[in-house]
Short mmCIF file of C-alpha atoms and ligand atoms in Angstrom, two decimals:
data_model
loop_
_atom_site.label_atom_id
_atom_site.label_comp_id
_atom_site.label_asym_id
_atom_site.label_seq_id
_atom_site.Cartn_x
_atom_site.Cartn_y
_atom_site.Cartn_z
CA UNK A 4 -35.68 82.87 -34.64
CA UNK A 5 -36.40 86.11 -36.42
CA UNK A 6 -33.36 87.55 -38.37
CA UNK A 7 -33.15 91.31 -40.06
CA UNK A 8 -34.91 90.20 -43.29
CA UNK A 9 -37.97 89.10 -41.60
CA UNK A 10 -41.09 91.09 -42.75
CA UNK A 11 -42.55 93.65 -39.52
CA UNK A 12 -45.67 92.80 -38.10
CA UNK A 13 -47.42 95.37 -38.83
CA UNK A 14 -48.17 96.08 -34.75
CA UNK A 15 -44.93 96.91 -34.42
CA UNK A 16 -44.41 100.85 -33.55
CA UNK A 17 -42.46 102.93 -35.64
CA UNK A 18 -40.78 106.38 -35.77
CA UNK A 19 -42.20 108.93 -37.76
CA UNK A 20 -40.49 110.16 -40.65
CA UNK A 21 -38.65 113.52 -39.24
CA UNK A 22 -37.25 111.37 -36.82
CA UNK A 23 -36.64 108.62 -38.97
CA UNK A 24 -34.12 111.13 -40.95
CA UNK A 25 -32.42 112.43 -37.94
CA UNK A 26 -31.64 108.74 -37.24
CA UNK A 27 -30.52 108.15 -41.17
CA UNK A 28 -28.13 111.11 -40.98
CA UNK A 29 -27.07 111.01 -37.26
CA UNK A 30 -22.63 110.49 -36.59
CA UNK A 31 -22.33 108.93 -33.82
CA UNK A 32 -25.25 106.99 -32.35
CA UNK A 33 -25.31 106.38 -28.48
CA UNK A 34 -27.12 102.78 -27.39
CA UNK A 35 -27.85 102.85 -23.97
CA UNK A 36 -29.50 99.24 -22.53
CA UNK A 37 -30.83 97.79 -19.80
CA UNK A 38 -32.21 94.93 -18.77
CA UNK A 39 -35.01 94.39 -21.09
CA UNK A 40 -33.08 94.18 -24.35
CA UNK A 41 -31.81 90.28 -22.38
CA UNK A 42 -35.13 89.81 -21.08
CA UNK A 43 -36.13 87.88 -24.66
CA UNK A 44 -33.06 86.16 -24.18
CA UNK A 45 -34.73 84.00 -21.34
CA UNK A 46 -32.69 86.27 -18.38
CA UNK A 47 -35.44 87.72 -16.02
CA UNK A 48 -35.11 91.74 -15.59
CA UNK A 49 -34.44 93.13 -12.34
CA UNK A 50 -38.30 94.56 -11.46
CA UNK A 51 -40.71 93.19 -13.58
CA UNK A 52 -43.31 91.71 -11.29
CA UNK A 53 -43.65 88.60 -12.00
CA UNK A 54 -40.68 87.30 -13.23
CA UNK A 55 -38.12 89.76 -11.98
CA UNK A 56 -35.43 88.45 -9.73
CA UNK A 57 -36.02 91.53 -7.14
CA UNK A 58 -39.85 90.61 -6.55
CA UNK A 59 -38.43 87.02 -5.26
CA UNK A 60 -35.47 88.27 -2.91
CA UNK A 61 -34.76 91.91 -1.13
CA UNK A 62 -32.18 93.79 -3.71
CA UNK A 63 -30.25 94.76 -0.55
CA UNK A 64 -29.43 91.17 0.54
CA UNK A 65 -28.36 89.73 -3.01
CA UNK A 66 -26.34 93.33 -4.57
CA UNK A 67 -24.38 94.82 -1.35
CA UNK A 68 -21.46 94.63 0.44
CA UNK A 69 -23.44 94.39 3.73
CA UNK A 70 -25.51 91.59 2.26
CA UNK A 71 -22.50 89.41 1.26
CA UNK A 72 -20.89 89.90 4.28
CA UNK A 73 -24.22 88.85 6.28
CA UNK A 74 -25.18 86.08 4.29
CA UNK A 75 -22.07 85.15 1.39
CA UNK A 76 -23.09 81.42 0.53
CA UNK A 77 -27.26 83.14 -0.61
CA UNK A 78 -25.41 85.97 -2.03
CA UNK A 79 -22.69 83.82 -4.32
CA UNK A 80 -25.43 81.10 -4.81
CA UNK A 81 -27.66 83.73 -6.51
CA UNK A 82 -24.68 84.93 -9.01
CA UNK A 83 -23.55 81.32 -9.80
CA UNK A 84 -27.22 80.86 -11.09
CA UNK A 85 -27.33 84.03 -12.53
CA UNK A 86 -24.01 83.39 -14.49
CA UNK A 87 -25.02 79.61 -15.19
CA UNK A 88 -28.02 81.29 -16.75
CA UNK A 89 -26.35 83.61 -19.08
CA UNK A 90 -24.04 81.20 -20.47
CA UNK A 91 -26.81 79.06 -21.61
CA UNK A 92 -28.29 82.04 -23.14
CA UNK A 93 -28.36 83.56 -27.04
CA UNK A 94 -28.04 86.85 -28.12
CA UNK A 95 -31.64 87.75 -29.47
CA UNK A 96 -32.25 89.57 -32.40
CA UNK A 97 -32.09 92.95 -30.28
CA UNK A 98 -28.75 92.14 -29.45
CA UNK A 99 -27.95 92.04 -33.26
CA UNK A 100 -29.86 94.71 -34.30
CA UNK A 101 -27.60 96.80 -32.16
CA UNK A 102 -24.47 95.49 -33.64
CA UNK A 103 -26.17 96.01 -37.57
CA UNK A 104 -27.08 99.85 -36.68
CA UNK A 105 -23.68 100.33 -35.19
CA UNK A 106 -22.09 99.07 -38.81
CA UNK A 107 -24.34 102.15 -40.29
CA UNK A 108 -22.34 105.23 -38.41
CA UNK A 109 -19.17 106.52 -38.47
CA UNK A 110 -18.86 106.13 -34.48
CA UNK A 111 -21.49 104.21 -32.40
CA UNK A 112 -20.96 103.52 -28.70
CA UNK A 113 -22.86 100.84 -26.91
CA UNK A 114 -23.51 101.73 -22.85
CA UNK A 115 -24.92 98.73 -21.14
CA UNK A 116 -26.19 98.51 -17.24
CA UNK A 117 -26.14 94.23 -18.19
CA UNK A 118 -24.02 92.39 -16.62
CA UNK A 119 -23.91 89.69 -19.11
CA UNK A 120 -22.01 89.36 -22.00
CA UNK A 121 -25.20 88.72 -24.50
CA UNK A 122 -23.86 92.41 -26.34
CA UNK A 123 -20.56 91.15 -27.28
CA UNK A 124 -21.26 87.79 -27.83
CA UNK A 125 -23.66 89.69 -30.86
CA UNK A 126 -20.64 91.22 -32.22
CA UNK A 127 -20.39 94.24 -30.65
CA UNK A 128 -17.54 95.78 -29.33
CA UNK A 129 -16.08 97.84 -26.93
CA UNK A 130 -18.89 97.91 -25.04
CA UNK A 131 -18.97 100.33 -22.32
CA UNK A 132 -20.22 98.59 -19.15
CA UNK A 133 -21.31 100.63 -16.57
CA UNK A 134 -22.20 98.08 -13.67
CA UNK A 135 -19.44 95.00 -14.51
CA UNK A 136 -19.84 91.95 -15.40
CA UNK A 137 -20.79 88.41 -14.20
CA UNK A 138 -17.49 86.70 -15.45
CA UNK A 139 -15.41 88.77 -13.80
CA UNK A 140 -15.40 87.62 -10.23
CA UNK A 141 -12.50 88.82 -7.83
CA UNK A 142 -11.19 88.87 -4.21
CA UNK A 143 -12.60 91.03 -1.62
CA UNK A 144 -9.07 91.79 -0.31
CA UNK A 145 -6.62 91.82 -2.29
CA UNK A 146 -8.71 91.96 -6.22
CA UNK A 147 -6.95 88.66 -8.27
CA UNK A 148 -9.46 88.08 -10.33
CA UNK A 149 -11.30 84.23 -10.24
CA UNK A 150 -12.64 82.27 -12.54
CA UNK A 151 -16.60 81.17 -11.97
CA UNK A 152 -17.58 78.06 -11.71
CA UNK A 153 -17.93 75.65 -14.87
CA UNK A 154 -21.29 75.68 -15.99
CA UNK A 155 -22.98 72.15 -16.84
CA UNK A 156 -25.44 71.69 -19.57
CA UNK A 157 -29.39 71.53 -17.94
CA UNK A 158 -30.82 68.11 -18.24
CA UNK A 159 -34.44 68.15 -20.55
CA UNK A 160 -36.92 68.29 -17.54
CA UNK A 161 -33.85 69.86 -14.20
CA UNK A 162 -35.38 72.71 -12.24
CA UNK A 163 -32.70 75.08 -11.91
CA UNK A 164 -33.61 77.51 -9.69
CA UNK A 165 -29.85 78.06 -7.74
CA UNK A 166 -29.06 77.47 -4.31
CA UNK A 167 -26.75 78.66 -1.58
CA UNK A 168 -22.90 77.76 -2.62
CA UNK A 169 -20.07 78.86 -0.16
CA UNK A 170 -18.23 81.61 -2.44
CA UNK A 171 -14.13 80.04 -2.76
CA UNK A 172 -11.43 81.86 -1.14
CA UNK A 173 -8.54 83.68 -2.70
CA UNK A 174 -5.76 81.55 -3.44
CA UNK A 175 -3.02 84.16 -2.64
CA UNK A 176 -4.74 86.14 0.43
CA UNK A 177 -7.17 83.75 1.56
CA UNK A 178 -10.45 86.31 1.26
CA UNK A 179 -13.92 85.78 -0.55
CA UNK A 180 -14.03 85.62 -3.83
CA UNK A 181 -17.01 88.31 -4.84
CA UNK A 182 -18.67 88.75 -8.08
CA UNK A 183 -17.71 90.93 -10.50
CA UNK A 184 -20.82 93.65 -10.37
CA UNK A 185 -21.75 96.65 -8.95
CA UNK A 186 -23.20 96.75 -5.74
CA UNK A 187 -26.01 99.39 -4.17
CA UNK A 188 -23.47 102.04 -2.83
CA UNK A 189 -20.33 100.90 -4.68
CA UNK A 190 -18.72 103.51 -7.55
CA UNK A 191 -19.04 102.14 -11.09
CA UNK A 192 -16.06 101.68 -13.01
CA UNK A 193 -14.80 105.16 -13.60
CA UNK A 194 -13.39 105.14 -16.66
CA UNK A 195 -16.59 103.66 -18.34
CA UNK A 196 -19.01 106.41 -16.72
CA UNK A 197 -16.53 108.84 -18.12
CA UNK A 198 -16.48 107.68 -21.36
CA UNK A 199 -20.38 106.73 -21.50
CA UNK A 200 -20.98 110.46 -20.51
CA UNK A 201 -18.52 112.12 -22.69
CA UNK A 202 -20.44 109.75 -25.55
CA UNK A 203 -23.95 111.14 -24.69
CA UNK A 204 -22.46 114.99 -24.64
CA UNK A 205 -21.25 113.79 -28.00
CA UNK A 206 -24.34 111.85 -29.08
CA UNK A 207 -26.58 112.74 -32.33
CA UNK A 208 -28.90 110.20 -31.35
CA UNK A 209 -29.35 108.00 -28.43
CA UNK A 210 -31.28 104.62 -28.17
CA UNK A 211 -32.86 103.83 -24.62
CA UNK A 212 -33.63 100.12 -24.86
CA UNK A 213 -35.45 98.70 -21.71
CA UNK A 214 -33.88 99.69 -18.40
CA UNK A 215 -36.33 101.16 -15.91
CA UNK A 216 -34.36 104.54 -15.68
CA UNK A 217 -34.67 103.87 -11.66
CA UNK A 218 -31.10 103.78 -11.39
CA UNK A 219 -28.49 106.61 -10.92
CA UNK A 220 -25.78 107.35 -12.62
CA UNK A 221 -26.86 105.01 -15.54
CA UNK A 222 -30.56 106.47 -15.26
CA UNK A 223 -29.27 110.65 -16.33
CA UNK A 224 -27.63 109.50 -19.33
CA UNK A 225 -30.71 110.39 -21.74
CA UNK A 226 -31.19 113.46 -20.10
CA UNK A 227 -27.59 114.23 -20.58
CA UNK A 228 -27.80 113.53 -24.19
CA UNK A 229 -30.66 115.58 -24.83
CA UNK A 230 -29.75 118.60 -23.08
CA UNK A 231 -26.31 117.78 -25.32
CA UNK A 232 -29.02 117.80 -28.43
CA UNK A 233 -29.47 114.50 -29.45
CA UNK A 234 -32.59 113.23 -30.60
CA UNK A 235 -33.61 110.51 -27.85
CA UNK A 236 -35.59 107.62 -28.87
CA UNK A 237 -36.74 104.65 -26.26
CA UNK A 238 -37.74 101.12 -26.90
CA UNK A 239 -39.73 99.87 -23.96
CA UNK A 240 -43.05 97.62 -23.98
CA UNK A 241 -43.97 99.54 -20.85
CA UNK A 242 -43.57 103.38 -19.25
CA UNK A 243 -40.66 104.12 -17.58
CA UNK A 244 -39.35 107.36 -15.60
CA UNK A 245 -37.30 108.27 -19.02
CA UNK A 246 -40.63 108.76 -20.36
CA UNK A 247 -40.53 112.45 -19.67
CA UNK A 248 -37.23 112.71 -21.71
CA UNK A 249 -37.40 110.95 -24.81
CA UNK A 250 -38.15 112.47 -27.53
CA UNK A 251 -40.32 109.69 -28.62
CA UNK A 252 -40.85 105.85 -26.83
CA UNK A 253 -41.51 102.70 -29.41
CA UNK A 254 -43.51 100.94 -27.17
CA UNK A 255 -42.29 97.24 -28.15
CA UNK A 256 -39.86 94.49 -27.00
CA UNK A 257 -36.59 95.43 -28.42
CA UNK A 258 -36.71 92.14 -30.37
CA UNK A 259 -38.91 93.07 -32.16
CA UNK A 260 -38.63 96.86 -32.38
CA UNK A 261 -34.79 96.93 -33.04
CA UNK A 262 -34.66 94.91 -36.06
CA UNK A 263 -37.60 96.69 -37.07
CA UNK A 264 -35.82 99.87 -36.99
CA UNK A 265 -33.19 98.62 -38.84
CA UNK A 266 -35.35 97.43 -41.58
CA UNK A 267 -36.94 101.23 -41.82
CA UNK A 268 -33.69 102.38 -42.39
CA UNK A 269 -32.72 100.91 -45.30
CA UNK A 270 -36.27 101.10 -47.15
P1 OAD B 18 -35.12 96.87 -14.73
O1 OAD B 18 -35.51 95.48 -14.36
O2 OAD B 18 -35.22 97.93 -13.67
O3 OAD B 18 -35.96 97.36 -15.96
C1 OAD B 18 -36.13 96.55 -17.10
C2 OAD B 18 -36.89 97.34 -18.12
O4 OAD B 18 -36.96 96.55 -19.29
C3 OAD B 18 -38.32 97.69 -17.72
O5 OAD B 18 -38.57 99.06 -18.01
C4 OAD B 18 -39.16 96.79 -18.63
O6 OAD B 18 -40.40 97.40 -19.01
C5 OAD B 18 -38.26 96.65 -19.83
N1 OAD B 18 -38.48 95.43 -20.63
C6 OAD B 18 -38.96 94.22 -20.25
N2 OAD B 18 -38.96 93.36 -21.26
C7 OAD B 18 -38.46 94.02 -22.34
C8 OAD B 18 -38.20 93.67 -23.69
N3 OAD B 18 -38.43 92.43 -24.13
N4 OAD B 18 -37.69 94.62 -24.51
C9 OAD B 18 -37.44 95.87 -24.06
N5 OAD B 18 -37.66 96.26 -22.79
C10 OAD B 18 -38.16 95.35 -21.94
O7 OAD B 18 -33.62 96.78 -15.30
P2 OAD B 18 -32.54 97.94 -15.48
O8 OAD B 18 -33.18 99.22 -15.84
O9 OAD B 18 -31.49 97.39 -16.36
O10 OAD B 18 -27.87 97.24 -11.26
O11 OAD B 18 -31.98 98.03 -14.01
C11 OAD B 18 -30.92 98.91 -13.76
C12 OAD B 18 -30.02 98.35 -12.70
O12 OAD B 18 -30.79 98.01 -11.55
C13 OAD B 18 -29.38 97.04 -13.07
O13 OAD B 18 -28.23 97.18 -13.87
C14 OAD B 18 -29.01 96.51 -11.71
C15 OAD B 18 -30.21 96.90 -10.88
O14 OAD B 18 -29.91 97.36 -9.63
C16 OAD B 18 -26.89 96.58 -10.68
O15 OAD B 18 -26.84 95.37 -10.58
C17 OAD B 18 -25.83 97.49 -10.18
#
């Protein structure tokens, strides 16, 4: 695994100087992430095409109320594996890059659209999480939160690609249990979209590492932050509709990009 002291390839983009400075001398750094910055920790983004858990089911089925109501033993099947996936994940060395630029400024605040736990289990902290979190199942009716199921180690050689599991019921109202994200059409947490936006307004500098920018509120974050004044760099191997409002895109897998960055900022 690479760590910080590794050498850069040299194909790996970098920022130009100016920039490079702003970054250096920048308060409070903003990292807002998607998707991508897990993807090199083995969990599939949401709409890459080949790999992406959307191009195998219909988003509508698997992440909606509706869906889980039509169909809740696909729906809960697809979150178990989802969750049993994530636990047998590692942070990657995006992950930690995060958590060693955040050590450099006096306040850094971490925005995440992931619904894993792959940021804190890095080191950083009070992550704001816009969309919820895998681990945090609860009842449809009445909210008591539930614990998911264990997760068992993967045989060398076991196919693990999920199935349909009945979700449990409450214990105390007798409802589904439901996972913990956000669903098309639900509100995200409002405390957390609060604070995510008052941190961009706030923002010297924000760092867009691989989400799509396809989804709203999340997705008007950079623009938010830029119109605030903040220099807005992107990490992304591929174009995105944030394109058109960062400042400048590292076009790179946040593995290898982040701790890149972090190595050109302490020469
Ligand atoms: P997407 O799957 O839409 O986008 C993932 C992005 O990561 C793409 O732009 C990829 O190019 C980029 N990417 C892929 N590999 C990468 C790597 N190794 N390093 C850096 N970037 C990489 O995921 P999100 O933008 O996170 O919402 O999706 C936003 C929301 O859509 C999700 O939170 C989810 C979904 O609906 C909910 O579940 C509510």
């Amino acid at each position: 695994m690479m760590s910080h002291t590794d050498p850069t390839p040299p194909d790996v983009p970098a920022l130009p100087a100016p920039a490079l400075q702003r970054l250096r001398e920048a308060r409070h750094l903003v990292v807002l992430t998607g998707a991508g910055i897990s993807a090199e920790s083995g969990i599939p983004t949401f709409r890459a095409a080949q790999t992406g858990l959307w191009s195998r089911f219909d988003a509508e089925e698997l992440a909606s109320p509706e869906g889980f109501l039509a169909n809740p033993a696909l729906v809960w099947g697809w979150y178990v594996w989802r969750h049993a996936l994530v636990v047998r994940a590692q942070p990657n060395p995006g992950h930690q890059a995060v958590v060693a630029l955040s050590r450099r400024y006096e306040r850094c605040t971490v925005v995440t659209q992931n619904v894993d736990d792959l940021h804190e289990r890095a080191g950083s902290r009070g992550v704001l999480r816009l969309h919820g979190s895998l681990a945090a199942a609860r009842c449809m009716g009445c909210s008591r939160p539930h614990p998911m199921p264990p997760v068992q180690p993967l045989a060398p050689g076991d196919a693990d690609a999920g199935r349909r599991i009945e979700p449990p019921r409450c214990p105390a109202c007798g409802d589904r249990v439901r996972p913990g994200v956000v669903w098309f059409g639900e509100h995200l947490p409002a405390q957390a979209l609060a604070s995510a936006q008052e941190a961009a307004e706030d923002a010297d500098v924000m760092l867009v590492v691989g989400t799509s920018g396809l989804v709203h509120p999340a997705a008007g974050l950079p623009a938010r932050a830029r119109a605030a004044g903040a220099l807005v760099v992107q990490v992304n191997p591929l174009p995105t509709d944030l394109d058109p409002v960062c400042h400048h895109t590292l076009r790179g897998t946040a593995a290898l990009v982040l701790p890149a960055l972090v190595r050109a900022l302490d020469p």
